[in-house]
Amino acid sequence: MNQAFKKGIEWDIISLANYVSEIVSKESGNILGPAQQSMVTSRLKKRMMTLGCSTPEDYYSYLTKNYAKESSHLISMLTTHHTYFFREFSHFEYLLKNLDSIVANAKKRGDSTIRILSAACSRGQEVYSLGMFFHHHLKNYPGMRFEIVGTDIDPESVKIAKNGVYRYREIKSIPTVYLTGNWMRGSGEISKFAKVNANIKDNCQFGVMNLLAPEKFLGSKKFDIIFCRNVFIYFDQKSIENIVMNFKKYLHKDALFVTGISESLKGTSLKVQTLAPSVYCLDPEAPKAERNLSLVKDGVAPLSRPAIRPISSLPSIPKPIRMLIVDDSSSVVKLLTKIFEKDEDFEVVGSAANGVEAQEFLKTNRVDAMTLDIHMPEMDGVEYLKKNYRMGHPNVIVVSSASREDTRYAQETLNNGACDFVEKPALNNLTERAEEIKNKVKMSFLNAGPAVTKIDRSFQKSFDIKNPDTKARFFVGSFSDKKKIVATLDELRGNQPPTFLFFEGNGNFLEMISEEFKSVPNIEVFSQMTTVVNNAVYICDFKSHFASVNAKTSSRKKSLSVFGIVSKQVENSFFDLKNTQILIEDTESINASVKEVASDIFPWTSFAHLGIEYLADDE
């Protein structure tokens, strides 16, 4: 260990971070090197602030006196917890394709239980993903059940996993086929959370385990499958080889060992058989004829298959899945096309900018599935489904900026034929949802039940804006954006906060502009003497009025929507706004500077509901 601390030699926060990294490595085997130094330093500074340690010496003294407790906290603080449900879905696809063999191998040894170990399971999302998967698919094998053991070195993570309670936004990423019937809304203090149902939870157990010493926890247990994913990147090669060889003792013959997609065992000295990307057999001496390794299909080598009824009841997933992308944003269409074209399981056969174009495209083209936006001109997603969805229609996955719990839009699409729903994030984060989008498209072919689940109904919201006198809405644009602005105003229903329309360069023509907007109820030209009231719409000149209106509404929560392209002067005014959502229209010419301050970048057709959701959220 670094002796500088003990000898009182000059050192700084970097030296302390290196010392702490050595402790984590010694106690857990996780290697924290130069690549992780900034992360360690940042989290260590926050820890020192929490403890009231003003200098590295103060923290070292605290660590020395409380080594057992604090070293455990350091492991929790510095080992990764980034995970989500059904991560690296290709592994679940492999299990599904080979489920006949997995069940048959268990029956061959006289067992009716499939046992799975999820090692380094973090906060339990992988365990419950496996639970939902086997709960659903083992229904095709009467008499078969499953047991899952989840372990992690961090006691706090294990505690969270045992609890089985997650924020609703986390479970919304789960494909509907697995979400259905497995979750319920919490009550009391956890009413904003979802908790896993007993039908899954009762088959899962958790414990603290160090990957370098699994025998202390596992004892004599044997497993059909071991998941040990996305953790080897923190170990050196020798430690990885020791971990894998230790796990071999806990696997049945013909069992599966699964690592993270980026954690291939090919570069090690281990003798393993590769069955699929990051899926291995640790028993290389098994006769190849018995393992059918020559029968490779879709890049997957099947397990041995003793006689058993095939899963004939499962609908087939087309390959490739012929996709139609329906969205009025050319940027979104490009990003979704890129997401699908990178995966050989998909083929993009067309795109449409609205529901009218989509229904025309389907008249002459074969499509297996489609992504569908909600807010589009001419015919939106809800109207499209009501008019066109019927038996034989391609599977529909809605990809929208609306929230899944929104009764006005999202729930309407699910009630009218959509198979699943993906909440579209800000444009620059759309690729982060790539795996969720593709997973939900694939699993839509297995979903025979209703898309609106019990858990969805329990979280439904109408997004009514309460206390509108504490809020305000700003629209910024030019007179050429009139149609967009009027259409957006038309979507605002119920009791609304005041709305200010700021036009750039039209200070001498506000009365004339007012006449052009006379179809809008309660509209008037703003003046410094105006008394601001709810449900009113005020026409303003940006140069003359923006600063004063912003000052007048400084205590209010605001949503600002920018239509089209605005000047640099207007953009600069956004940087000083506080407590304000800033929505920028997705155009071909968005300046990089305004992207930095934007809350979201979307087509203007999404402005109304995004603003409503923001202003309705008082939490």
Short mmCIF file of N, CA and C in Angstrom, two decimals, residues 3 31 97 168 179 193 264 301 307 319 454 474 519 548 603:
data_model
loop_
_atom_site.label_atom_id
_atom_site.label_comp_id
_atom_site.label_asym_id
_atom_site.label_seq_id
_atom_site.Cartn_x
_atom_site.Cartn_y
_atom_site.Cartn_z
N GLN A 3 2.71 4.20 1.20
CA GLN A 3 3.17 4.50 2.55
C GLN A 3 3.22 6.01 2.83
N ILE A 31 -9.93 -3.80 -10.15
CA ILE A 31 -8.77 -2.98 -10.45
C ILE A 31 -9.23 -1.59 -10.88
N LYS A 97 -33.93 -19.53 -27.57
CA LYS A 97 -33.72 -20.47 -28.67
C LYS A 97 -33.30 -21.85 -28.15
N TYR A 168 -40.60 3.77 -11.18
CA TYR A 168 -41.44 3.36 -12.31
C TYR A 168 -40.73 3.58 -13.64
N LEU A 179 -43.36 -7.56 -18.70
CA LEU A 179 -43.86 -6.64 -17.67
C LEU A 179 -45.21 -7.09 -17.12
N PHE A 193 -43.05 4.33 -6.63
CA PHE A 193 -42.18 3.24 -7.07
C PHE A 193 -43.03 2.03 -7.47
N SER A 264 -14.99 -10.98 -23.81
CA SER A 264 -14.70 -12.28 -24.39
C SER A 264 -13.62 -13.02 -23.60
N ALA A 301 -24.63 -21.83 -31.54
CA ALA A 301 -24.47 -23.28 -31.50
C ALA A 301 -25.43 -23.83 -30.45
N ALA A 307 -34.85 -35.81 -26.54
CA ALA A 307 -36.22 -35.72 -27.04
C ALA A 307 -37.11 -34.95 -26.09
N LYS A 319 -36.92 -12.73 -39.56
CA LYS A 319 -35.52 -12.35 -39.68
C LYS A 319 -35.15 -12.16 -41.14
N LYS A 454 -51.48 -3.79 -15.85
CA LYS A 454 -52.02 -3.33 -14.56
C LYS A 454 -51.14 -2.25 -13.95
N PHE A 474 -43.77 30.61 -22.48
CA PHE A 474 -43.22 31.53 -23.48
C PHE A 474 -43.11 30.80 -24.82
N SER A 519 -58.38 34.30 -34.06
CA SER A 519 -59.09 33.04 -33.79
C SER A 519 -58.71 32.43 -32.45
N SER A 548 -38.56 42.43 -19.53
CA SER A 548 -39.53 42.86 -18.52
C SER A 548 -40.51 41.76 -18.17
N PRO A 603 -39.49 18.01 -32.73
CA PRO A 603 -40.36 18.71 -33.68
C PRO A 603 -41.36 19.59 -32.91
#
